[in-house]
Structures are given as structure tokens and as C-alpha cells.
């Protein structure tokens, strides 16, 4: 996926469109080779961001920040709930009212804190801690990933 250098690694305003579906694209019709992307808009241009590269998303002061595996951050106006809805079938979990985490990047869960493979630690909602713990355990059981 080619993301322009002007956008990659910088905080460029991007907009996640609620009507932009997470769609599958592939060179062959095989589901194993399909790469899911989410479309973002920046300065009138549409950018495709691979869903597999999204580590987590956060919102503060009404600004959405999407953090990727390569260390880039994409930000702009948007609602975390719209992004959550778009990514609901892609192993994302709302761990806090301000955070949406991609489960393949989770390496640990301790009381009220999720640790990610890049070292970031995200807060976990106290009232939903047990639900999050069960969802993470179910994901690991389904995918065969060991518990840390």
C-alpha cells in the first residue's frame, strides 16, 4: 500500500468517512490474499490505509488519531464509534470510551491496562474490564495465540 511520504509519519488531517466501507481488495479472488483497507480523506484526496496496519485508534478533543504499526499517526475529525462500526468484523475492541484497539497487537492485559506490542499502554474501562478480558481470551482461543 503506497501512502504518500507527505502523509506517512505525520499528523495530517484525515477524515474517516462513515459511508466508506471496509472493503476487500485482492489481486486474486482468494480470501487468504485479500487485504482489507479503510478509506481516509486528506486534503480532498482519498487514502487507503490497510486495516492490518492499524494498532489502535484514540479520540481526544474531538480529534481522531489512528496509530499504525510503522509508527505513523493519522489524525482528523471523526467519531470513534463510526470507526468502531466500520471495523467491527476486523478484531477491534473498544477498551475505553476513547480507545479502540486491534487485538493482534495486544501482548498483555493487567488490571485496567492493555499493553501493545510496540510498548504503548492503553487504559481499560473499569466497568467493562471482565468483558474485555473475556473478549481477549476468546480471540486468543479462536486464533490459537497463547496468553502472555
Coordinates of C-alpha atoms in Angstrom, one line a residue, residues 2-95:
X2 CA 1.6 3.3 -1.1
X3 CA 0.9 6.1 1.3
X4 CA 2.4 9.4 0.2
X5 CA 5.5 10.5 2.1
X6 CA 3.8 13.8 2.9
X7 CA 1.1 11.9 4.8
X8 CA 3.2 9.0 6.2
X9 CA 4.6 9.6 9.7
X10 CA 3.0 13.0 10.1
X11 CA -0.1 14.4 11.7
X12 CA -2.1 15.3 8.6
X13 CA -5.8 15.9 8.9
X14 CA -7.7 12.9 7.7
X15 CA -11.4 12.1 7.8
X16 CA -12.8 8.6 8.2
X17 CA -16.0 8.6 6.3
X18 CA -18.8 6.6 7.9
X19 CA -20.1 5.7 4.5
X20 CA -16.7 4.4 3.4
X21 CA -16.9 0.6 3.9
X22 CA -14.0 -1.6 4.9
X23 CA -13.6 -3.3 1.7
X24 CA -11.7 -6.3 0.5
X25 CA -9.2 -5.9 -2.4
X26 CA -7.1 -8.6 -3.9
X27 CA -5.2 -9.5 -7.0
X28 CA -6.9 -12.8 -6.9
X29 CA -10.4 -13.7 -5.6
X30 CA -8.9 -15.8 -2.8
X31 CA -9.9 -14.6 0.7
X32 CA -6.4 -15.5 2.0
X33 CA -4.8 -12.9 -0.2
X34 CA -7.4 -10.2 0.3
X35 CA -6.2 -7.1 2.1
X36 CA -8.8 -5.0 3.9
X37 CA -8.4 -1.3 3.8
X38 CA -10.2 1.7 5.2
X39 CA -10.6 4.9 3.2
X40 CA -9.4 8.1 4.7
X41 CA -9.7 11.6 3.2
X42 CA -6.9 14.2 3.4
X43 CA -7.0 17.5 1.6
X44 CA -9.5 16.2 -0.9
X45 CA -7.6 13.0 -1.7
X46 CA -8.7 9.5 -0.7
X47 CA -6.1 7.4 1.0
X48 CA -6.4 3.6 1.6
X49 CA -5.0 2.5 5.0
X50 CA -4.6 -1.3 5.5
X51 CA -6.6 -2.4 8.4
X52 CA -3.9 -4.9 9.4
X53 CA -1.5 -2.0 10.0
X54 CA -3.8 -0.2 12.5
X55 CA -2.6 -0.8 16.0
X56 CA -5.1 1.4 17.8
X57 CA -7.3 4.5 17.4
X58 CA -7.9 7.1 20.0
X59 CA -10.0 10.3 20.2
X60 CA -9.5 13.4 22.3
X61 CA -10.7 16.9 21.9
X62 CA -13.0 15.7 19.1
X63 CA -10.0 14.6 17.1
X64 CA -9.5 11.1 15.9
X65 CA -5.9 9.7 15.9
X66 CA -5.1 6.4 14.1
X67 CA -1.8 4.8 15.1
X68 CA -0.2 2.3 12.7
X69 CA 2.4 -0.5 13.1
X70 CA 5.1 1.6 11.3
X71 CA 4.8 4.3 13.9
X72 CA 2.7 6.7 11.8
X73 CA -0.2 8.7 13.2
X74 CA -3.1 9.8 11.1
X75 CA -5.4 12.4 12.6
X76 CA -8.5 14.3 11.7
X77 CA -12.1 15.0 12.7
X78 CA -14.2 11.9 13.3
X79 CA -16.1 9.7 15.7
X80 CA -14.6 6.7 17.3
X81 CA -18.0 5.0 17.2
X82 CA -18.1 5.3 13.4
X83 CA -14.7 3.8 13.1
X84 CA -15.6 1.0 15.6
X85 CA -18.7 0.2 13.5
X86 CA -16.6 0.0 10.3
X87 CA -14.0 -2.3 11.9
X88 CA -16.4 -4.4 14.0
X89 CA -15.6 -7.6 11.9
X90 CA -11.8 -7.0 12.0
X91 CA -10.9 -8.0 15.6
X92 CA -11.1 -4.5 17.1
X93 CA -12.2 -3.9 20.6
X94 CA -13.3 -0.8 22.4
X95 CA -11.3 -1.0 25.6

